[in-house]
PDB file of C-alpha atoms and ligand atoms in Angstrom:
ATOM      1  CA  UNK A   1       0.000   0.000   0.000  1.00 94.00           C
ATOM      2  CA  UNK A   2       1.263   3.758  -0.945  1.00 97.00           C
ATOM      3  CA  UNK A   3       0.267   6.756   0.451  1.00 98.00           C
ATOM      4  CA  UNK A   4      -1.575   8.960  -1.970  1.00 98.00           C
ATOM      5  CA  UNK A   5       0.292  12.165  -2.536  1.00 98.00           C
ATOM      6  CA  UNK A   6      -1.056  15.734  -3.914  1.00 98.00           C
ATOM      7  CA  UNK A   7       1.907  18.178  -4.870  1.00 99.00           C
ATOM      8  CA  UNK A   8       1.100  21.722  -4.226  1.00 98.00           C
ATOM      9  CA  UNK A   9       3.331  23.980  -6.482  1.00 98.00           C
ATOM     10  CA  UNK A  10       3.349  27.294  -7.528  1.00 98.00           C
ATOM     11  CA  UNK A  11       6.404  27.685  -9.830  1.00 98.00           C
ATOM     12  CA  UNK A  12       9.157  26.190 -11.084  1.00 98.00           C
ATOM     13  CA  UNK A  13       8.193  22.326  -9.827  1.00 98.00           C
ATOM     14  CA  UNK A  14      12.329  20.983  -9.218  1.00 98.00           C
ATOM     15  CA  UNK A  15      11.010  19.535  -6.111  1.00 98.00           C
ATOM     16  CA  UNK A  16       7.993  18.167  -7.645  1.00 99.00           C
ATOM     17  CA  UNK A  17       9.789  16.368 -10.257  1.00 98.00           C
ATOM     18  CA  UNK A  18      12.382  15.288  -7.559  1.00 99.00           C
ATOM     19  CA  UNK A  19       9.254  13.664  -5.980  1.00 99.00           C
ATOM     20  CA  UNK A  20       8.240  12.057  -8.797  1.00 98.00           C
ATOM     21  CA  UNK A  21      11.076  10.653  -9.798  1.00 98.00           C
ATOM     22  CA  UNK A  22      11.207   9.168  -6.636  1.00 98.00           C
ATOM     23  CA  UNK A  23       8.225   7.852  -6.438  1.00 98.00           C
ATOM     24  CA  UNK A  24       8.506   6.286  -9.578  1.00 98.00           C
ATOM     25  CA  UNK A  25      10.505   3.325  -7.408  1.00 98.00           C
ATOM     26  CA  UNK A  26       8.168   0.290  -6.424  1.00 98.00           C
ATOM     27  CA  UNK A  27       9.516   0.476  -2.940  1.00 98.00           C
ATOM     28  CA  UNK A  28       9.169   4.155  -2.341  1.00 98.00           C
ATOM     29  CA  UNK A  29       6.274   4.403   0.028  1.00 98.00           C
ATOM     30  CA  UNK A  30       3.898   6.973  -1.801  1.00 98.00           C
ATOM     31  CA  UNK A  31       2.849   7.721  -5.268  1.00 98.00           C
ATOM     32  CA  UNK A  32       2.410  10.845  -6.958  1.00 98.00           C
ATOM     33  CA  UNK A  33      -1.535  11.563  -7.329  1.00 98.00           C
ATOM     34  CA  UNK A  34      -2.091  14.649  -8.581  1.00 98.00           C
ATOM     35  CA  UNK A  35      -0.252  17.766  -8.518  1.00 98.00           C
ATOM     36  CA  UNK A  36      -2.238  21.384  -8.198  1.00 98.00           C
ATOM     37  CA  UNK A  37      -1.049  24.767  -9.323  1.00 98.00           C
ATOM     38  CA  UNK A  38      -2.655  28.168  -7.621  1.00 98.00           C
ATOM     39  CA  UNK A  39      -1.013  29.645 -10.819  1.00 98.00           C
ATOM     40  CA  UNK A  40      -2.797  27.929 -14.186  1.00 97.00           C
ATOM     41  CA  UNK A  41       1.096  28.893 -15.834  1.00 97.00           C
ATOM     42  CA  UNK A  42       2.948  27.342 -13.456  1.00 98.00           C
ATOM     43  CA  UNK A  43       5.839  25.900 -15.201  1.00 98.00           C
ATOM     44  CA  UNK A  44       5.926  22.755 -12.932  1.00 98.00           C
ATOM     45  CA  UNK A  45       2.808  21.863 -14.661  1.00 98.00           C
ATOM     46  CA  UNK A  46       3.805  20.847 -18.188  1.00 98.00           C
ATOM     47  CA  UNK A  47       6.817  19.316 -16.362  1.00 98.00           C
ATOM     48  CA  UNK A  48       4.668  16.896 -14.198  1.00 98.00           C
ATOM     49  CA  UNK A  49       2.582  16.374 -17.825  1.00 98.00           C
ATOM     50  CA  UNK A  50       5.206  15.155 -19.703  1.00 98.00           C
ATOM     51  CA  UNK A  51       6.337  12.641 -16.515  1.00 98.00           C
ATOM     52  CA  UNK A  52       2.834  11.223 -17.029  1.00 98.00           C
ATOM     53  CA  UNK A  53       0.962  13.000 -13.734  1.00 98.00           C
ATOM     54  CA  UNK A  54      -2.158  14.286 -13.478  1.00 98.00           C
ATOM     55  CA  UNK A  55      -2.280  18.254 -13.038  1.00 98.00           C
ATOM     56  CA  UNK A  56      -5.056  20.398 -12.070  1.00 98.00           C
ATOM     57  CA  UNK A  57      -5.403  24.396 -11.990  1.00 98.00           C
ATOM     58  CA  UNK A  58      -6.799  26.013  -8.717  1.00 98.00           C
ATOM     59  CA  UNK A  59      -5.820  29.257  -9.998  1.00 97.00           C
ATOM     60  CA  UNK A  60      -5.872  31.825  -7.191  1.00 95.00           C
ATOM     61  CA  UNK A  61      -7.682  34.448  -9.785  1.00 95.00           C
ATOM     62  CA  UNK A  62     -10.931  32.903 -10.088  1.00 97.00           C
ATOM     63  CA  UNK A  63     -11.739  33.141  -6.720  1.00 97.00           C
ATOM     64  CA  UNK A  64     -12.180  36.738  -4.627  1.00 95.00           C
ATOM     65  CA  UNK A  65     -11.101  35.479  -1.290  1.00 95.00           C
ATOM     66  CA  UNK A  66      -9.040  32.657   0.300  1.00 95.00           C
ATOM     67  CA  UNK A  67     -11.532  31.121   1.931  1.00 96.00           C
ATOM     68  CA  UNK A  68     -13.300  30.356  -1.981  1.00 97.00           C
ATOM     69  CA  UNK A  69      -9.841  29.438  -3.029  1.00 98.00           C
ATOM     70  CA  UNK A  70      -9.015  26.903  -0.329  1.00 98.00           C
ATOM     71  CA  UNK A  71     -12.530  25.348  -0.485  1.00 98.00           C
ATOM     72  CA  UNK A  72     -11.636  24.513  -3.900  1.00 98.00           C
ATOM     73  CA  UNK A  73      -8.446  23.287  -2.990  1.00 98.00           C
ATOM     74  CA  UNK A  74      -9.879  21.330  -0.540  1.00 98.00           C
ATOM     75  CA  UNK A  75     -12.469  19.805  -3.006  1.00 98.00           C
ATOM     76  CA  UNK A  76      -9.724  18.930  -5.244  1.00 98.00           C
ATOM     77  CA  UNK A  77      -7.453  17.224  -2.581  1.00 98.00           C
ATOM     78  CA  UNK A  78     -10.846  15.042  -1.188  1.00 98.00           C
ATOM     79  CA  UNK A  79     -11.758  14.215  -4.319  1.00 98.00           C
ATOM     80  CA  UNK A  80      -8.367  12.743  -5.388  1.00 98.00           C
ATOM     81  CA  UNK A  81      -8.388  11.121  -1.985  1.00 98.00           C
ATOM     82  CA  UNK A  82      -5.315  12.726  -0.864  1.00 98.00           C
ATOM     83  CA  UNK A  83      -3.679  11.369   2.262  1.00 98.00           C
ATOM     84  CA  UNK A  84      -0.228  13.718   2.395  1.00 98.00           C
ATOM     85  CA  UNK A  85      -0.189  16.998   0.527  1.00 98.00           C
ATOM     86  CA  UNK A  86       3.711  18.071  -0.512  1.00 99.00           C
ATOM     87  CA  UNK A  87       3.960  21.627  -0.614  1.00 98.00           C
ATOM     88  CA  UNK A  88       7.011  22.723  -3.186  1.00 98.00           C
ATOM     89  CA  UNK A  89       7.702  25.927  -3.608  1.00 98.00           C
ATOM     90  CA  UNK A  90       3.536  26.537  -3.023  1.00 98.00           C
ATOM     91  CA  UNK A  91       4.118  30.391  -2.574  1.00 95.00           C
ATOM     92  CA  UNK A  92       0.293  31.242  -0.812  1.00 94.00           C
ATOM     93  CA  UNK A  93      -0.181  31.160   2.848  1.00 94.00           C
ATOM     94  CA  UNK A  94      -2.633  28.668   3.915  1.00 97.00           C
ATOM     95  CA  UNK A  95      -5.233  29.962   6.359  1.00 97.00           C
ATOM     96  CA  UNK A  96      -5.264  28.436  10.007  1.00 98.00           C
ATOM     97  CA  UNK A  97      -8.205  26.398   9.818  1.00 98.00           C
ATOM     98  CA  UNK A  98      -6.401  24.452   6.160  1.00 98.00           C
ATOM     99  CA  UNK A  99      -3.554  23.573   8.109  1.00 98.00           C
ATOM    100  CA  UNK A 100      -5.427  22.066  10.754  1.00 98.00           C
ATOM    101  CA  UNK A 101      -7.166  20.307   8.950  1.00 97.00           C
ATOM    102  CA  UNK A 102      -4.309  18.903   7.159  1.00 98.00           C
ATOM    103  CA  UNK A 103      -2.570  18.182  10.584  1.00 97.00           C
ATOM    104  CA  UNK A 104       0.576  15.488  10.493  1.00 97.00           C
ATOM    105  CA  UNK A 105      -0.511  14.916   6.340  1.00 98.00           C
ATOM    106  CA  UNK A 106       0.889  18.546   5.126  1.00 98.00           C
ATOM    107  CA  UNK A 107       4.622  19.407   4.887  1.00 98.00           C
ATOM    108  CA  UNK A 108       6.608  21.544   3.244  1.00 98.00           C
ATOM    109  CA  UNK A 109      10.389  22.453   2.241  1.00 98.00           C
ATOM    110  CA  UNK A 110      12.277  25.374   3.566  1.00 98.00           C
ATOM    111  CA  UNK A 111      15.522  26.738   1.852  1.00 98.00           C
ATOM    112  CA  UNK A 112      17.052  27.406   5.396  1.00 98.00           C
ATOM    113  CA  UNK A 113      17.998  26.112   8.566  1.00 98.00           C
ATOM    114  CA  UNK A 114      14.862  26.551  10.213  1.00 98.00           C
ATOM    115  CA  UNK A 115      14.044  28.020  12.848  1.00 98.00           C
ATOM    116  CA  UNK A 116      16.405  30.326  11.648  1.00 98.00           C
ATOM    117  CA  UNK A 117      15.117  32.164   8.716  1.00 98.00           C
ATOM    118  CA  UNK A 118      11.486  31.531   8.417  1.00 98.00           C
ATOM    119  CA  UNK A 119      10.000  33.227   5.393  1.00 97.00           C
ATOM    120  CA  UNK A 120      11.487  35.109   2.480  1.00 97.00           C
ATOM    121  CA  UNK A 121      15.058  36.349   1.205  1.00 98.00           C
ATOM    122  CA  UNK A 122      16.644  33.352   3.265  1.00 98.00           C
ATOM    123  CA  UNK A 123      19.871  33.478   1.045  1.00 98.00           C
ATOM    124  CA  UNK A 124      20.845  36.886   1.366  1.00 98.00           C
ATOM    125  CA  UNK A 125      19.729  36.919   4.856  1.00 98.00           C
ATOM    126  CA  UNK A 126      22.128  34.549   5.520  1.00 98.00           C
ATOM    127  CA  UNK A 127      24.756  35.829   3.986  1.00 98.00           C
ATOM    128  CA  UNK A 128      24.657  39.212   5.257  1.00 98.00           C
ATOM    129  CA  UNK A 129      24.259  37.528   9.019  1.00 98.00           C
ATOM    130  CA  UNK A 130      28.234  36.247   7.730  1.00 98.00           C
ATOM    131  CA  UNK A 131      26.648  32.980   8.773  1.00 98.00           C
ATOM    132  CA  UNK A 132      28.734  29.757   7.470  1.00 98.00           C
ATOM    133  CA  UNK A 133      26.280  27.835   6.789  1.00 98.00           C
ATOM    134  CA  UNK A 134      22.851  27.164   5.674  1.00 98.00           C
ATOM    135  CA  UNK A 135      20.842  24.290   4.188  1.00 98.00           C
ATOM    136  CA  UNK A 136      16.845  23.089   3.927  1.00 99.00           C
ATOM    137  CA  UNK A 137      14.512  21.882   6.586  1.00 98.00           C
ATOM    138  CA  UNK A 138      11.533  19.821   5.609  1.00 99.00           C
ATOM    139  CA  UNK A 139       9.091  20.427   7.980  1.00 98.00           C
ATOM    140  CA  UNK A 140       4.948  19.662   8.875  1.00 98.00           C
ATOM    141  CA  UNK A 141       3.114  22.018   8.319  1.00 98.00           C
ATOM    142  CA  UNK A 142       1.170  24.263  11.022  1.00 98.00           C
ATOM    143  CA  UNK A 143      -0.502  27.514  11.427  1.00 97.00           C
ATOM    144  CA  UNK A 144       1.975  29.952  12.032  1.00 97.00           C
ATOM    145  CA  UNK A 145       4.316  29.901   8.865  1.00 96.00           C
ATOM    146  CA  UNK A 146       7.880  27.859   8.736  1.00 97.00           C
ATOM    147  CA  UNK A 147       7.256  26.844  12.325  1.00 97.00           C
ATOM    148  CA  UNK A 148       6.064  22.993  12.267  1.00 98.00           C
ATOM    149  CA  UNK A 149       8.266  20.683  13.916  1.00 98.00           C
ATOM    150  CA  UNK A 150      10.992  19.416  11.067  1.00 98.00           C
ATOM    151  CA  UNK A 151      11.166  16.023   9.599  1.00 98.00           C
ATOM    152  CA  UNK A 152      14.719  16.388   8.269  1.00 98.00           C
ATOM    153  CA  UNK A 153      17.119  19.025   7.419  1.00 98.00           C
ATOM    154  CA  UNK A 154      20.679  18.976   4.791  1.00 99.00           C
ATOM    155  CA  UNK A 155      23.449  21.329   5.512  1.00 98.00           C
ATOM    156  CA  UNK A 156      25.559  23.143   3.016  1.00 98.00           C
ATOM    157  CA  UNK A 157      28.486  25.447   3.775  1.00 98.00           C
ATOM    158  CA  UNK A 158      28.062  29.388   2.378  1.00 98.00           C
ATOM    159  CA  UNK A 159      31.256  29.929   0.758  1.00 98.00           C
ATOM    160  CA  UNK A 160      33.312  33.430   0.767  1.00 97.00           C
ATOM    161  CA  UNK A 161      31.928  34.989  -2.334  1.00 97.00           C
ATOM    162  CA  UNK A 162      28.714  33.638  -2.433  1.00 98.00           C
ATOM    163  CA  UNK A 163      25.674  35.250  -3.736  1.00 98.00           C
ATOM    164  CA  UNK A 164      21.551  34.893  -2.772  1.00 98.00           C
ATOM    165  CA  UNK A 165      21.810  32.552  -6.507  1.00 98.00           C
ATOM    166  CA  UNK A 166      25.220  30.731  -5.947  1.00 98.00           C
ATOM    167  CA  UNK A 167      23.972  29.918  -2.279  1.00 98.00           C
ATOM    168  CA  UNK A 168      20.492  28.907  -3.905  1.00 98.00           C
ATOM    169  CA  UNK A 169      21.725  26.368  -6.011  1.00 98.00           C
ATOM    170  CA  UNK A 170      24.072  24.745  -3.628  1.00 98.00           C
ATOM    171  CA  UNK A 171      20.871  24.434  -1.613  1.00 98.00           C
ATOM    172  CA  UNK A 172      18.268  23.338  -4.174  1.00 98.00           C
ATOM    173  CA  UNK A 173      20.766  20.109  -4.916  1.00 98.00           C
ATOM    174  CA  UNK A 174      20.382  19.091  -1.171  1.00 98.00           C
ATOM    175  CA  UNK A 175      16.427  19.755  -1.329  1.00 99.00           C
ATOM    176  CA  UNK A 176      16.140  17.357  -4.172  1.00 99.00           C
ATOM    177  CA  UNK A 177      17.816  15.033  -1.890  1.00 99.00           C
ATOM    178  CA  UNK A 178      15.807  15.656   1.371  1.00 99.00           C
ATOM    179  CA  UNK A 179      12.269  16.014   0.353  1.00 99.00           C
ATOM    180  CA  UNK A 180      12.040  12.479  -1.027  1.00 99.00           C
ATOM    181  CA  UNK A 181      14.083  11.256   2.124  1.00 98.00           C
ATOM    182  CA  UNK A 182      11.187  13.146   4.566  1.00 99.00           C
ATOM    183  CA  UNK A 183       8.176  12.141   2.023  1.00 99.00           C
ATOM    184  CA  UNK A 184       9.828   8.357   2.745  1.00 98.00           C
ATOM    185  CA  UNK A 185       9.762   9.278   6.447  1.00 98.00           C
ATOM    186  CA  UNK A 186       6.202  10.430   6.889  1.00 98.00           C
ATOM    187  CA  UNK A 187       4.892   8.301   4.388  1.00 98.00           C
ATOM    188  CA  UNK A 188       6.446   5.053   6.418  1.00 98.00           C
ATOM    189  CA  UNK A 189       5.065   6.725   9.726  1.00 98.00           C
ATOM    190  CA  UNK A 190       1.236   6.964   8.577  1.00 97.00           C
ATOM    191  CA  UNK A 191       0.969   3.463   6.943  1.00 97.00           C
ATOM    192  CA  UNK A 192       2.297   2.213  10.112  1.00 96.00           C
ATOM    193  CA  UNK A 193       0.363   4.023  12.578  1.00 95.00           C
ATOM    194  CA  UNK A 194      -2.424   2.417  10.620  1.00 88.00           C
ATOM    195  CA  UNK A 195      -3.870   6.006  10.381  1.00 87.00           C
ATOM    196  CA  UNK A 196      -4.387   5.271   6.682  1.00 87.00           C
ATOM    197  CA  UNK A 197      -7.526   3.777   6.058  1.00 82.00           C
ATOM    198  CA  UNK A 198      -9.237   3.057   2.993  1.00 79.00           C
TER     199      UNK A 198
HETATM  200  C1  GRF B   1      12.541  25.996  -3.196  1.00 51.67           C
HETATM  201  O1  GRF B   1      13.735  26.668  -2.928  1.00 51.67           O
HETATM  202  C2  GRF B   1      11.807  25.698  -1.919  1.00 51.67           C
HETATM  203  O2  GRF B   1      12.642  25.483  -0.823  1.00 51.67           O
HETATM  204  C3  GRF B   1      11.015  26.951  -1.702  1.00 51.67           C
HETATM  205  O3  GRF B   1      10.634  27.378  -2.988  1.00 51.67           O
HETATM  206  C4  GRF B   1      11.558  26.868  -3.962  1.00 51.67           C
HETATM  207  C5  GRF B   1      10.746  26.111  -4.939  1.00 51.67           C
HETATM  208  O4  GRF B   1      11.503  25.645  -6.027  1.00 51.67           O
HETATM  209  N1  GRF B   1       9.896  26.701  -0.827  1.00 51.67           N
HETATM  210  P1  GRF B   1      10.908  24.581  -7.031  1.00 51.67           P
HETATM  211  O5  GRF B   1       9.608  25.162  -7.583  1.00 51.67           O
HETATM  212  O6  GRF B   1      10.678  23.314  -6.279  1.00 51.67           O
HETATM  213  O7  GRF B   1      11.939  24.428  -8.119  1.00 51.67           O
END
């Protein structure tokens, strides 16, 4: 048995498609369900097309207030039966009352060390802080934003010379890495807690 998983994605879609790819093993613990876009030109979407998945639009414009937006969300997810949504790079704040009712089956990657640098601009944050390193936290998703507790994290150094992009793409190699490892994680944890039932 796999958990069903429902990609969230806003953008770009590298950590989709690093979640797909994993999935695509027999022994990986989830499978890739359906991935959703709050942007209808999302370029994730075509990307998770051509790898076969389906893709649906919940584009933020055609509704006039969150609440309309995340019902439909929310219709989409049930009626994929969704048991773990992914965010990746999903760039709209979920309301309160979404994440609870997502609670332990939502999580979401961080390009920092959380709890240190929760939000935006993590990169150059960083780097002006003259920290030495930083990395990406994969975390559940609660509430207040980048605070959940964290399912794994990878480290990379920030080099002298770095910029916000070099210091990006050092990171993004080690998210493709860790968001399949925490997927495995949680994925493992709910079929065993037998709080997967179908
Ligand atoms: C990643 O850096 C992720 O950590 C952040 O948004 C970016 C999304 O990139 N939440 P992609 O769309 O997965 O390529």
């Amino acid at each position: 048995m796999k958990v069903r998983l429902g990609i969230l994605i806003s953008g770009r879609g590298s950590n989709m498609e690093a979640l797909i790819r994993a999935c695509a093993d027999p022994e990986f613990p989830a499978e890739v369900i359906a991935v959703i876009s709050n942007k209808a030109d999302a370029p994730g979407l075509e990307k998770a097309e051509k790898l076969g998945i389906k893709t649906l639009r919940v584009d933020q414009k055609n509704y006039t207030d969150r609440s309309g937006f995340e019902h439909a969300m929310s219709k989409a997810l049930i009626h994929n039966q969704i048991e773990l949504v992914c965010l990746a790079g999903f760039m709209k704040i979920l309301s309160p009352e979404f994440a609870n009712s997502w609670t332990d089956r939502i999580v979401n990657i961080h390009p920092s060390l959380l709890p240190e640098y929760p939000g935006l601009d993590t990169y150059a944050r960083a780097i002006a802080d003259n920290k030495t390193e930083s990395g990406c936290t994969v975390h559940y998703v609660i509430p207040e934003m980048d605070a959940g507790s964290v399912i794994l994290q990878r480290r990379v150094p920030i080099l002298v010379g770095d910029t916000p992009e070099t210091l990006a793409d050092r990171i993004l190699i080690e998210e493709h890495l860790a968001y399949p490892e925490a997927v495995k994680i949680v994925a493992e944890k709910l079929l065993n807690s037998g709080s997967i039932r179908r």
